[in-house]
Short mmCIF file of C-alpha atoms in Angstrom, two decimals:
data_model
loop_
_atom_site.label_atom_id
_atom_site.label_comp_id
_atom_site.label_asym_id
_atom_site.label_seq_id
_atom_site.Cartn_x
_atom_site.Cartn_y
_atom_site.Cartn_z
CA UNK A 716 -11.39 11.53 21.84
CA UNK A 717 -13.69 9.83 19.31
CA UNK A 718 -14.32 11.15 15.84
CA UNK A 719 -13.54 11.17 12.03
CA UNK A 720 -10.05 9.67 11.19
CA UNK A 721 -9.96 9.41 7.56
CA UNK A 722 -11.95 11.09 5.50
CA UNK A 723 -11.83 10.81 1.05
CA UNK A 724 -14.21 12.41 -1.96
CA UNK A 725 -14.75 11.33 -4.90
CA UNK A 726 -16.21 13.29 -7.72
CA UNK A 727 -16.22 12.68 -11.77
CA UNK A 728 -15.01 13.89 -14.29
CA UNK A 729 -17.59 14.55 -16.60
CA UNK A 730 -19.60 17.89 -17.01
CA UNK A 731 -22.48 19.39 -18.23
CA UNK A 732 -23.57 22.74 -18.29
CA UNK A 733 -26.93 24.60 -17.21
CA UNK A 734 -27.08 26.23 -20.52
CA UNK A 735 -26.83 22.63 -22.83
CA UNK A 736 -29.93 21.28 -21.04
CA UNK A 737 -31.48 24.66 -21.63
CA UNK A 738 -30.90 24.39 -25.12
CA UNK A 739 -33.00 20.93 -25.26
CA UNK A 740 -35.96 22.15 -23.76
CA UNK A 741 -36.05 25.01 -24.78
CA UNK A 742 -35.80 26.90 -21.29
CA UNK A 743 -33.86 30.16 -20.17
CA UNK A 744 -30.95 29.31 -19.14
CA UNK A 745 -30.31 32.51 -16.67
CA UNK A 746 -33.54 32.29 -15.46
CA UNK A 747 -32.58 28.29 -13.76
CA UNK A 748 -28.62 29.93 -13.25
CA UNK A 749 -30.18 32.57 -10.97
CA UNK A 750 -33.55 30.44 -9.49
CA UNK A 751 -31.16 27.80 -9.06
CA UNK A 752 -28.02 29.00 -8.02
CA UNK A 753 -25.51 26.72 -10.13
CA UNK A 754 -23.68 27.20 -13.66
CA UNK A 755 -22.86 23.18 -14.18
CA UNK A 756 -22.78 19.71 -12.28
CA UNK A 757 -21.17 16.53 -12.46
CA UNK A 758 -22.30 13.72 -14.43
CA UNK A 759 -21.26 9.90 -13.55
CA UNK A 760 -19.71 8.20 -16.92
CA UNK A 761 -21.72 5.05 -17.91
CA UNK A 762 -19.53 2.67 -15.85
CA UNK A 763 -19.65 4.71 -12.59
CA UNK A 764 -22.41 3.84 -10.19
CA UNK A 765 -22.92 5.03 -6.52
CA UNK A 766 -20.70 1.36 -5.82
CA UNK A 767 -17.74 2.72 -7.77
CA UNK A 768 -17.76 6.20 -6.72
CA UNK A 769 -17.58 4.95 -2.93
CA UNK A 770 -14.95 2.34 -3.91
CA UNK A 771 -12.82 5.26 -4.95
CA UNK A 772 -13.88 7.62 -1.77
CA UNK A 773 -13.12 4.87 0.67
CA UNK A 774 -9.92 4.07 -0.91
CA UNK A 775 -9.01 7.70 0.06
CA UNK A 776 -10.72 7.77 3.30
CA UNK A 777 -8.31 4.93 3.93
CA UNK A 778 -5.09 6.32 2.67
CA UNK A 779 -5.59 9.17 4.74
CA UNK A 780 -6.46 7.08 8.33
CA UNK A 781 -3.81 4.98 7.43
CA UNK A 782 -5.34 1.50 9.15
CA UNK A 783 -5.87 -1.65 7.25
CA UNK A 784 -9.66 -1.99 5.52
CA UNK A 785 -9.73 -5.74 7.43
CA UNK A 786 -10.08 -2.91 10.65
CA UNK A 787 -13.21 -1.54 10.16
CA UNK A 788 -15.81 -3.35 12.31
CA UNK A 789 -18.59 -1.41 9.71
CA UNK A 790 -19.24 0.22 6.96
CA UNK A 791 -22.16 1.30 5.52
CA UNK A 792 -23.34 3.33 2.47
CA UNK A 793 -26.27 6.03 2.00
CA UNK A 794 -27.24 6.43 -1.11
CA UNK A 795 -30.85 7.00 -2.83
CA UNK A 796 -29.54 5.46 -6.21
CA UNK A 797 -27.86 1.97 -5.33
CA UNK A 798 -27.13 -0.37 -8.50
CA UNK A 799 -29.25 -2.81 -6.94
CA UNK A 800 -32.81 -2.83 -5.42
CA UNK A 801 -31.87 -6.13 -3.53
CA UNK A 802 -28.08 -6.75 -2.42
CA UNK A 803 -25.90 -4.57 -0.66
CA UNK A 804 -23.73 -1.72 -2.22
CA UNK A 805 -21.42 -1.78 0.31
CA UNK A 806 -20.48 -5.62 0.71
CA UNK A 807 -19.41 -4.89 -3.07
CA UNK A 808 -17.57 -2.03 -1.68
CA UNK A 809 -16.77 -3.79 1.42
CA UNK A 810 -14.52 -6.61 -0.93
CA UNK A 811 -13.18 -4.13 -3.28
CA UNK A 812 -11.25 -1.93 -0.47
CA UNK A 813 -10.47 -5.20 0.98
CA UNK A 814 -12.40 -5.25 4.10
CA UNK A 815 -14.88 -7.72 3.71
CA UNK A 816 -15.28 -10.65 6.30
CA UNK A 817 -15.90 -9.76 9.81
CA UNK A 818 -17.63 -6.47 9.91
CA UNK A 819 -21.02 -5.19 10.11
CA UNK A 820 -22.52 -4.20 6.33
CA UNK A 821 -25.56 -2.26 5.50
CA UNK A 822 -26.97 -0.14 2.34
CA UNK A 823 -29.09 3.09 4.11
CA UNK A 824 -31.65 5.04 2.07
CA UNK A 825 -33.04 8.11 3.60
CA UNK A 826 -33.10 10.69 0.53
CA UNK A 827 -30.21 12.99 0.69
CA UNK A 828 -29.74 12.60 4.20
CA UNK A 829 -28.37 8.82 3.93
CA UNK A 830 -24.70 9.96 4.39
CA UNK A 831 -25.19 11.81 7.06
CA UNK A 832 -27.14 8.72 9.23
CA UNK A 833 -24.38 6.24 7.81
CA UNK A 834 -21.52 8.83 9.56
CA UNK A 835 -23.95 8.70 12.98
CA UNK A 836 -24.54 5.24 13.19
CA UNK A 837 -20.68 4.49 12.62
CA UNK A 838 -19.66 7.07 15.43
CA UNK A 839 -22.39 5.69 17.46
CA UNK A 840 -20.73 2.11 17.47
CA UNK A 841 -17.21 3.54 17.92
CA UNK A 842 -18.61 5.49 20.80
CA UNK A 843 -20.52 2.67 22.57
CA UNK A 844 -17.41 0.41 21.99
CA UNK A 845 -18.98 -1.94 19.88
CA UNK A 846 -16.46 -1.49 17.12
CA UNK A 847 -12.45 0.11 17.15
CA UNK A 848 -13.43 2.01 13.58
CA UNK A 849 -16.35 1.72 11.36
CA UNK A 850 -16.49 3.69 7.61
CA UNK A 851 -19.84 5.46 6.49
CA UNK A 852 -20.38 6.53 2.63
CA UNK A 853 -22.95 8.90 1.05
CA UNK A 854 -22.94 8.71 -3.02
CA UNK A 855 -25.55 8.87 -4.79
CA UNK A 856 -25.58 8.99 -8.75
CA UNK A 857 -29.72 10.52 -8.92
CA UNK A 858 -31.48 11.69 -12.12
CA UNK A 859 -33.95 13.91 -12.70
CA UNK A 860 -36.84 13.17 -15.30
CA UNK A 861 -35.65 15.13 -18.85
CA UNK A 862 -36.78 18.52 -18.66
CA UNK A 863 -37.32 18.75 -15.04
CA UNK A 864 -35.64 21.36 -12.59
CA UNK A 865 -33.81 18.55 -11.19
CA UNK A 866 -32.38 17.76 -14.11
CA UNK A 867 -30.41 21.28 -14.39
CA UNK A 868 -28.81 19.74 -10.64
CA UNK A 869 -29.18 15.98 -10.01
CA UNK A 870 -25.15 14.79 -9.89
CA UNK A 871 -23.20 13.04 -8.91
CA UNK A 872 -20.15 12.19 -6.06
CA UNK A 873 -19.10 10.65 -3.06
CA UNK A 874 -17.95 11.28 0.37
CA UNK A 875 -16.08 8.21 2.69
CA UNK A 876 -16.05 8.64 6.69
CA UNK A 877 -14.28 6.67 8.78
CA UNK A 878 -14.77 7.12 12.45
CA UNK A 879 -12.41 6.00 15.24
CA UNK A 880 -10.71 7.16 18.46
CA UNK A 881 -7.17 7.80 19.88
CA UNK A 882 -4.42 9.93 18.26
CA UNK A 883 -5.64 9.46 14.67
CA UNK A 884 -8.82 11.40 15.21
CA UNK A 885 -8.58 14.43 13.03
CA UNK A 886 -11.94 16.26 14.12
CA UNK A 887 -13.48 15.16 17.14
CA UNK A 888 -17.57 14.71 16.71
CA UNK A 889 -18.26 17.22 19.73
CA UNK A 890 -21.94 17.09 19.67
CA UNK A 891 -24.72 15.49 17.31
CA UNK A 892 -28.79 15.93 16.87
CA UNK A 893 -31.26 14.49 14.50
CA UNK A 894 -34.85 15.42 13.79
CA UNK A 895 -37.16 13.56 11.70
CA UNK A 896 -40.72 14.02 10.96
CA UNK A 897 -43.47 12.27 8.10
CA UNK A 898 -43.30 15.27 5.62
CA UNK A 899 -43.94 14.43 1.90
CA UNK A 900 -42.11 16.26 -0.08
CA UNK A 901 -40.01 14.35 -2.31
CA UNK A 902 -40.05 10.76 -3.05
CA UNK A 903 -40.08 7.68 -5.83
CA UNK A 904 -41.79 4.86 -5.75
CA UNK A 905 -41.00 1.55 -6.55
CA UNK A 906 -40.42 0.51 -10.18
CA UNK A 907 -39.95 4.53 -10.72
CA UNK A 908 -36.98 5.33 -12.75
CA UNK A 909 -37.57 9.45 -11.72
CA UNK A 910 -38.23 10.67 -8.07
CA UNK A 911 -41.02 13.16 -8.26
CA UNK A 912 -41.40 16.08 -5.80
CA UNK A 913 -43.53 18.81 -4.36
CA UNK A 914 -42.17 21.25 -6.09
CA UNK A 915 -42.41 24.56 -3.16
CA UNK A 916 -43.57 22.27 -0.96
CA UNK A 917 -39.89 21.17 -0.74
CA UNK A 918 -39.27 24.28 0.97
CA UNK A 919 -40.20 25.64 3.83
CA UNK A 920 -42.02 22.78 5.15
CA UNK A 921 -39.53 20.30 4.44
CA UNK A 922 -36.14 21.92 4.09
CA UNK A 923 -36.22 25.09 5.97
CA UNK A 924 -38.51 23.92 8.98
CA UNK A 925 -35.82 20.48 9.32
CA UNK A 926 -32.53 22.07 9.31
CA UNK A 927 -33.45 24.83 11.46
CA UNK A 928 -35.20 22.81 14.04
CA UNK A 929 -32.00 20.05 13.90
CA UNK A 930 -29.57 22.97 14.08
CA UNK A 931 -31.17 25.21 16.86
CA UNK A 932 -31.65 22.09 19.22
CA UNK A 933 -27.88 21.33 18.18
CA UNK A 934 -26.30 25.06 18.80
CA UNK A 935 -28.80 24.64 22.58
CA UNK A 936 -27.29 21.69 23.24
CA UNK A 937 -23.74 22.60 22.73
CA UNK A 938 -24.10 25.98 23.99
CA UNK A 939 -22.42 27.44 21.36
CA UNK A 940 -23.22 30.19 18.73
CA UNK A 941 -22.84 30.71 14.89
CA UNK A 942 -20.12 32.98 15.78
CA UNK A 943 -18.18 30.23 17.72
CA UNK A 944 -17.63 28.20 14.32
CA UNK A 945 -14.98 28.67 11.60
CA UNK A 946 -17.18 26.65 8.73
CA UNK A 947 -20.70 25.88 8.66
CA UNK A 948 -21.70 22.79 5.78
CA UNK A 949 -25.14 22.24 5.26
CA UNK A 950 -27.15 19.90 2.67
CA UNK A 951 -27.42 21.51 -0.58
CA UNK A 952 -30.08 20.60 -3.38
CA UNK A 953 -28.98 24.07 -4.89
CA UNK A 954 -26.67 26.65 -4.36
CA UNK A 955 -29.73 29.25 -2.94
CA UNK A 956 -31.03 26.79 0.05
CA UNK A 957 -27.94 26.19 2.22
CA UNK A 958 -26.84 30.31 1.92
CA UNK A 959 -30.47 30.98 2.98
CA UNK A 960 -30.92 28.44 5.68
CA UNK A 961 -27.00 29.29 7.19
CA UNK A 962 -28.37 32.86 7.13
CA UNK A 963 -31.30 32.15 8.77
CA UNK A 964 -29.38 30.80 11.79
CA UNK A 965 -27.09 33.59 11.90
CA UNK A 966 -24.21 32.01 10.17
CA UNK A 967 -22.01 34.43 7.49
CA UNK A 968 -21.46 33.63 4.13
CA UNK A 969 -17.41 33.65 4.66
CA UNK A 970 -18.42 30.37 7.31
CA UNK A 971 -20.42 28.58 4.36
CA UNK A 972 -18.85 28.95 0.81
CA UNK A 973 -15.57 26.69 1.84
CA UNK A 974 -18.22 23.81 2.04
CA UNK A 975 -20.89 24.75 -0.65
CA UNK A 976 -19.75 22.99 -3.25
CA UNK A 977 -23.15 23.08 -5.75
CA UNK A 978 -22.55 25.95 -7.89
CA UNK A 979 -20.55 23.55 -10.01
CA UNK A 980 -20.71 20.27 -8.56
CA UNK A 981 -24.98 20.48 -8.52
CA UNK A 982 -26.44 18.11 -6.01
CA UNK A 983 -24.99 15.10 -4.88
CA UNK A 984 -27.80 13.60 -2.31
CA UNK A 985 -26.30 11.74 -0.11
CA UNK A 986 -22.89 12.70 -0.70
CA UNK A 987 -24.11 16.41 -0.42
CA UNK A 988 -23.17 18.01 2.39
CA UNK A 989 -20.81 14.75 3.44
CA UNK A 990 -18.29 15.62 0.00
CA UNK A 991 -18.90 19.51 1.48
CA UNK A 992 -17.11 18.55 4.58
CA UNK A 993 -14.47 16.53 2.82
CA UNK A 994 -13.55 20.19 1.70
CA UNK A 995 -13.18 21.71 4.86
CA UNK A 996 -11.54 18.75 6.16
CA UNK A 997 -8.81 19.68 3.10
CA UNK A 998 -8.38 23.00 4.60
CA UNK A 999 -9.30 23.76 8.11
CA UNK A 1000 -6.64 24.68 10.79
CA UNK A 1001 -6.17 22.96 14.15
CA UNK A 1002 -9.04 23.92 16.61
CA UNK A 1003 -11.18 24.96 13.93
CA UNK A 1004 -14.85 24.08 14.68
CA UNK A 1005 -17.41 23.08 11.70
CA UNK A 1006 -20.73 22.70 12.05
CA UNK A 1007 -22.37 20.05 9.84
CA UNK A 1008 -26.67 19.59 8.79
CA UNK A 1009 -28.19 17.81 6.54
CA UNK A 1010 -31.35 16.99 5.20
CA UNK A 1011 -32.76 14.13 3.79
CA UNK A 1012 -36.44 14.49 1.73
CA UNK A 1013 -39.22 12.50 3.80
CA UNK A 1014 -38.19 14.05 6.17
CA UNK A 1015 -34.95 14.69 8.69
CA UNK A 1016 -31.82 16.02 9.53
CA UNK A 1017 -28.45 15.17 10.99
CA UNK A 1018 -26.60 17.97 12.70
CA UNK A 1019 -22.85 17.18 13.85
CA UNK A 1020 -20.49 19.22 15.78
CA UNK A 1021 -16.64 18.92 14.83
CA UNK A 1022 -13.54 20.03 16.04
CA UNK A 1023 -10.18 20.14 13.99
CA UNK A 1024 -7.11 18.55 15.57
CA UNK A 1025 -3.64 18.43 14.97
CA UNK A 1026 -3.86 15.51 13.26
CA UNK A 1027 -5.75 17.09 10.25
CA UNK A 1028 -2.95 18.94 8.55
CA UNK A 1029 -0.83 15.88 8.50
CA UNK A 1030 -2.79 12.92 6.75
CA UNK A 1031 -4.77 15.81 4.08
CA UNK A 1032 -1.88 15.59 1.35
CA UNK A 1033 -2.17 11.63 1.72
CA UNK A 1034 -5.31 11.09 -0.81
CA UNK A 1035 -6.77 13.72 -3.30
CA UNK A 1036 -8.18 16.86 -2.19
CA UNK A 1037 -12.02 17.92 -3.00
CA UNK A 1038 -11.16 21.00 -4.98
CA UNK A 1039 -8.72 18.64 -7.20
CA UNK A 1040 -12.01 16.75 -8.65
CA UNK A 1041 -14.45 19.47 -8.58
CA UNK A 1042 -12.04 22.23 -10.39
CA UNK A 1043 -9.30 20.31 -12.14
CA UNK A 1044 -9.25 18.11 -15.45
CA UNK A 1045 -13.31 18.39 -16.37
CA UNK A 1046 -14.76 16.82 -19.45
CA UNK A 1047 -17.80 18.69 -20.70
CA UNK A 1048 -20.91 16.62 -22.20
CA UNK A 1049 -23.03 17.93 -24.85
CA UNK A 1050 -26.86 17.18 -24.09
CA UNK A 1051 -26.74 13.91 -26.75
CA UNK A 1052 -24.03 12.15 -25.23
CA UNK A 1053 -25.16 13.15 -21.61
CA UNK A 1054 -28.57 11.71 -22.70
CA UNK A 1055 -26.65 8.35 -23.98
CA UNK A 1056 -24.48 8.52 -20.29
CA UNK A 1057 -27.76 8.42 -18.41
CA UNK A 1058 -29.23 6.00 -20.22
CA UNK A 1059 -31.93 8.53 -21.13
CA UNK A 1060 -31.84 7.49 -24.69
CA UNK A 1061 -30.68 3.74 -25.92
CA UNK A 1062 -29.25 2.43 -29.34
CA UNK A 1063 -31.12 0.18 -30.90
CA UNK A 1064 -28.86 -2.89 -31.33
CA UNK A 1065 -31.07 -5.12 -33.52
CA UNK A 1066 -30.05 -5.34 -37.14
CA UNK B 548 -20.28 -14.70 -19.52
CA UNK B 549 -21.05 -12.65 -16.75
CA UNK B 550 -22.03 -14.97 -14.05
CA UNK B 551 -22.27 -15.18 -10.43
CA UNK B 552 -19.41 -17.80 -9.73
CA UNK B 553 -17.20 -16.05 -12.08
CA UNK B 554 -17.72 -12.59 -10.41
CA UNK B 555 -17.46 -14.39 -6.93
CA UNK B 556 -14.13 -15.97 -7.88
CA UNK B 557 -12.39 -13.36 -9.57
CA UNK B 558 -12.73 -11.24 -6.88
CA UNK B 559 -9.11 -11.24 -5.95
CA UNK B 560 -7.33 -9.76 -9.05
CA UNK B 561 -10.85 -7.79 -10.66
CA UNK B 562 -11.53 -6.02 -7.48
CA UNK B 563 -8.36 -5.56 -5.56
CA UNK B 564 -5.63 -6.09 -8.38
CA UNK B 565 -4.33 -9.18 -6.17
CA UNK B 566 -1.26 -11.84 -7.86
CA UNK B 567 1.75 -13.10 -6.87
CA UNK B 568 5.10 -12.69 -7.92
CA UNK B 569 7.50 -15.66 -8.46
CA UNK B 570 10.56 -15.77 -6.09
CA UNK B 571 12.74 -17.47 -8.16
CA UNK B 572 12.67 -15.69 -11.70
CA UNK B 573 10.63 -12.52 -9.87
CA UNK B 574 8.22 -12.69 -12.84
CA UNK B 575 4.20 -10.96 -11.93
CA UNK B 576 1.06 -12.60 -12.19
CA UNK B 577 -2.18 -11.61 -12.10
CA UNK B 578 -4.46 -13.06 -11.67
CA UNK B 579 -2.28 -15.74 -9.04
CA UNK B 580 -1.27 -19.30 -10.59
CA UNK B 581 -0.08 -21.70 -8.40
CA UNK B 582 3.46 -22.71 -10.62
CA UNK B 583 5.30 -20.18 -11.80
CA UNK B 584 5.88 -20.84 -15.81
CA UNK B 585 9.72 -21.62 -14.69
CA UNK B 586 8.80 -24.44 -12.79
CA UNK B 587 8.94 -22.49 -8.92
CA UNK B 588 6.31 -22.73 -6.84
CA UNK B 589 7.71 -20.59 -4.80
CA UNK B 590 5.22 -17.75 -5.25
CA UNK B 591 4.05 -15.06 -3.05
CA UNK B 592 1.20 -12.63 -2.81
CA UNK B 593 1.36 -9.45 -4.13
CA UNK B 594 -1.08 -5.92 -4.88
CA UNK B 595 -0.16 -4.36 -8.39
CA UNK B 596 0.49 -0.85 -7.52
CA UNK B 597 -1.83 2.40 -8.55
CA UNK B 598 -0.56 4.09 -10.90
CA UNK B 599 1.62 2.68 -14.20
CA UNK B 600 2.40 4.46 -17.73
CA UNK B 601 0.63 3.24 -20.94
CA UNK B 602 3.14 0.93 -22.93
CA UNK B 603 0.67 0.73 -26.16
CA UNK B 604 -2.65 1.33 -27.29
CA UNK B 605 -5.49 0.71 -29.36
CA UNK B 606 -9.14 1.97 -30.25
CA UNK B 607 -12.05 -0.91 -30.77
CA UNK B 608 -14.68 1.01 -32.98
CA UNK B 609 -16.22 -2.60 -33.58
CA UNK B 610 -17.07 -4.35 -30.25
CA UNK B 611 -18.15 -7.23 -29.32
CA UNK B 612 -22.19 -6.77 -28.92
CA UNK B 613 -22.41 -6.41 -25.16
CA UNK B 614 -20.07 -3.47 -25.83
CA UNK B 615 -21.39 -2.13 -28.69
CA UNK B 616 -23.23 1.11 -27.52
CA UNK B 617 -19.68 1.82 -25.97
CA UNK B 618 -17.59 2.21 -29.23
CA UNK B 619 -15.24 3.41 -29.41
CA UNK B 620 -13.45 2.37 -26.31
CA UNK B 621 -9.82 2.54 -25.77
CA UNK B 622 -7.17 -0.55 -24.71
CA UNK B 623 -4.76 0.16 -23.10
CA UNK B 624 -1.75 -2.25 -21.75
CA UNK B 625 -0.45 -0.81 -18.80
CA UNK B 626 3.51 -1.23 -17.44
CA UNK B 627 3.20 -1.24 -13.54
CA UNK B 628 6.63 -1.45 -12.92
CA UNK B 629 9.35 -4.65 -12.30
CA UNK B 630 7.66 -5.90 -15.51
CA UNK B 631 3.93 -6.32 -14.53
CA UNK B 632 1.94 -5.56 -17.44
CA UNK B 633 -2.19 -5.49 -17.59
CA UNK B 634 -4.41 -5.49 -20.62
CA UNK B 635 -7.49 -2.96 -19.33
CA UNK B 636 -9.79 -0.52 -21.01
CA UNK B 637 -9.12 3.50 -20.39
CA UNK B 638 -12.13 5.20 -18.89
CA UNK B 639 -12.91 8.58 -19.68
CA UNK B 640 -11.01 8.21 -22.65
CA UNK B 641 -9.95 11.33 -24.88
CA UNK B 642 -8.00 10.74 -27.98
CA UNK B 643 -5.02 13.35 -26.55
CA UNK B 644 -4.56 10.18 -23.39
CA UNK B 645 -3.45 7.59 -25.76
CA UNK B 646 0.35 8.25 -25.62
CA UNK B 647 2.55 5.98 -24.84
CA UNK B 648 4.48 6.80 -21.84
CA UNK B 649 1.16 8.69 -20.38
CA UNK B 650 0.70 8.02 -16.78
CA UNK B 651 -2.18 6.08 -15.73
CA UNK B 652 -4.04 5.58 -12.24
CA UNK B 653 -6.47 2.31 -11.83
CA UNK B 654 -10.02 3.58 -10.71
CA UNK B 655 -12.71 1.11 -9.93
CA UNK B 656 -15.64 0.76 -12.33
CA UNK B 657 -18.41 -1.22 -14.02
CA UNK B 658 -16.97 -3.58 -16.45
CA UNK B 659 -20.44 -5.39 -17.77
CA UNK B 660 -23.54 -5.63 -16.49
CA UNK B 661 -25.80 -9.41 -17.42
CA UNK B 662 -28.28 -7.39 -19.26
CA UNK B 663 -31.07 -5.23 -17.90
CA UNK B 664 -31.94 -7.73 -14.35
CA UNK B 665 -28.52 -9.85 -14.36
CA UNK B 666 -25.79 -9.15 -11.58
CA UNK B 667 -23.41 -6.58 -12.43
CA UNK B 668 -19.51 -6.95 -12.62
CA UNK B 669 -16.81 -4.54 -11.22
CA UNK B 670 -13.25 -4.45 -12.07
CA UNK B 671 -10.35 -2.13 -12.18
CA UNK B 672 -10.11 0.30 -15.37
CA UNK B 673 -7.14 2.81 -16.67
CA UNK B 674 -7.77 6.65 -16.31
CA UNK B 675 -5.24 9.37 -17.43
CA UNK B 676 -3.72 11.15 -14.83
CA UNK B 677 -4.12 14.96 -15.00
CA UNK B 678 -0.80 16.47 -16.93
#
């Protein structure tokens, strides 16, 4: 039995609302509500970084497996907005949870999708028996340019994975498919600050035509059907994409909403549909099966295939539940000091 | 000064809140010494718990200049129980959280960053604990 045995979130606290970026730009703020399918989304204060956020997820992925962090034989983190352009994330991470030393360290970048390919890589070395238990992060803290539709959802968050096998598993990974193809459709270039993107393009070419084709081959391979799952979690850059695509495979909205977390979280990227599955993980019964997708821009998809065990119901209470940071204890931002947060505008310090 | 060597070697109490506590007069300290201020060096390691309450407080509106564009920011000095106490900021800081008594958790955060290319240093902050 090989699959996730500690899993933790981490969101922030701060806030800010569709309508107060609006207001700046002068933009309807229904109109992006409705097109985009989310009222508010997190915002990282100015000393959180995607580093910090999967310090904090990690340190509740770890409560909850209940090993020592000097056990993990990897851990890696996905993330399209690491502090540094050259040294790991995750050997930072790595020393702060206390595993550093022997273990196997990398920083992933594939989009939104870098989660995902940290949580298959780590069940891939547990599986082959090249490691006992290996942790996989997706966080990302993106922005989008000021006045941009990615503005109204770029957030931010983190989900922590750790993978192992024996009694501790509390959802077994059943089955798993990726699919990958060159498809431009979102991307930044070096020295950017902003990612720019394709605007439609990131739809149906890129979005649509990935998931479906990772989830299909997934649901053949398994041999099992929509109807056979409890809770379906798939990557969500807004809150209309994941309903649509989910429906589109002929999963019902009552499988979906547990794990779509964007209305008022916005998107996360890497930690998108990973922190989704954190809050099924906080809720699902044993024998429960969840089906997982992401996507990543560029372009690919991870599709996963879970199964809730006893085990679940018994570590959950051990670390803080997903729901707990996305509903409780908020601080809202007004556009200026969000601005200031995200370093989109700077004080002049000379005298 | 944030520099490499210093981030490297203060690893131990900045990232994981690592000291040792004196076995003779049971006394805390973080970040470890090797004689205990009573003489003993019969010291041994020790993790400052989680969570602690707020034992007093202040509010810098003046900062030194790598903080400035951070004023005002909130000190807090937290009581983590059997006497260890810990000078850190309060992230997230809202004027209602400075009471003393209030219940604080540790989260881990960016403490200062060697301007726009230096390395960046991580530590452990204060955050309120939902009432």
């Amino acid at each position: 039995m090989i699959g996730i045995i500690g899993y933790g979130a981490y969101i922030p606290r701060y806030r800010i609302k569709v309508e107060e970026i609006a207001k700046v730009w002068g933009a309807n703020a229904e109109n992006y509500k409705r097109g985009l399918g989310l009222t508010e989304k997190s915002v990282p204060a100015p000393d959180q970084d995607v580093i910090t956020l999967s310090a904090e997820a990690a340190k509740n992925a770890l409560k909850r497996a209940g090993i020592p962090a000097n056990a993990l034989g990897c851990l890696y983190i996905g993330s399209e907005s690491h502090p540094y352009a050259v040294k790991p994330s995750a050997t930072v991470v790595a020393d702060a949870i206390g595993a550093a030393g022997h273990l196997h360290v990398a920083s992933l970048e594939f989009a939104c999708k870098a989660g995902s390919e940290g949580m298959y890589i780590a069940y891939s070395q547990v599986k082959a028996g090249v490691i006992q238990y290996g942790m996989a992060i997706g966080a990302d803290t993106s922005q989008g340019a000021p006045g941009d539709a990615l503005e109204y959802s770029a957030s931010a968050g983190a989900a922590a994975y750790i993978m192992g096998q024996g009694p501790k598993v509390l959802a077994t990974v059943d089955w798993t498919h990726s699919y990958a193809t060159d498809t431009p459709d979102f991307w930044r270039r070096e020295y950017q600050h902003y990612p720019r993107h394709g605007s439609r393009f990131t739809g149906e070419p890129a979005y649509f035509h990935h998931i479906t084709s990772c989830a299909e081959a997934l649901l053949k391979k398994s041999g099992m059907k929509p109807k056979d799952f409890q809770y379906a979690v798939f990557h969500q850059p807004n809150g209309k994409f994941p309903m649509a695509v989910g429906a589109k495979l002929g999963f019902a909205r009552e499988q979906m909403v547990t794990g779509w977390l964007v209305p008022t979280l916005g998107n996360t990227y890497s930690g998108a549909s990973p922190i989704g599955l954190t809050a099924i993980l906080d809720v699902a019964k044993p024998g429960d099966r969840i089906f997982m997708c992401s996507f990543g821009s560029g372009a690919g998809s991870d599709g996963f295939v879970f199964t809730v065990t006893k085990a679940a119901p018994k570590v959950r209470d051990l670390a803080p539940k997903t729901r707990d940071y996305l509903d409780k204890d908020r601080i809202y931002l007004d556009y200026g000091t969000y601005a200031k947060f995200r370093k989109k505008i700077l004080k002049n310090l000379e005298d | 000064m944030t520099t490499s060597a210093r981030i490297w070697r203060e690893k131990p109490h900045r990232y994981r809140l690592e000291g040792v506590r004196c076995k003779k007069c049971g006394r805390t300290w973080v970040p470890a010494r090797q004689v205990c201020p009573c003489g003993s060096r019969g010291l041994s390691a020790m993790v400052l718990p989680e969570e602690g309450r707020i034992l007093t407080w202040t509010v810098v509106h003046t900062g030194h200049p790598e903080f400035s564009d951070s004023t005002p920011y909130a000190l807090v000095v937290v009581e983590f129980g059997k006497g260890a106490r810990l000078l850190m900021q309060l992230a997230d800081f809202r004027r209602e959280d400075l009471k003393i008594g209030r219940k604080v958790k540790v989260e881990f955060r960016k403490v200062q960053a060697a301007g726009e290319s230096g390395v960046l240093c991580y530590g452990y902050k204060a955050v309120a604990c939902s009432e």
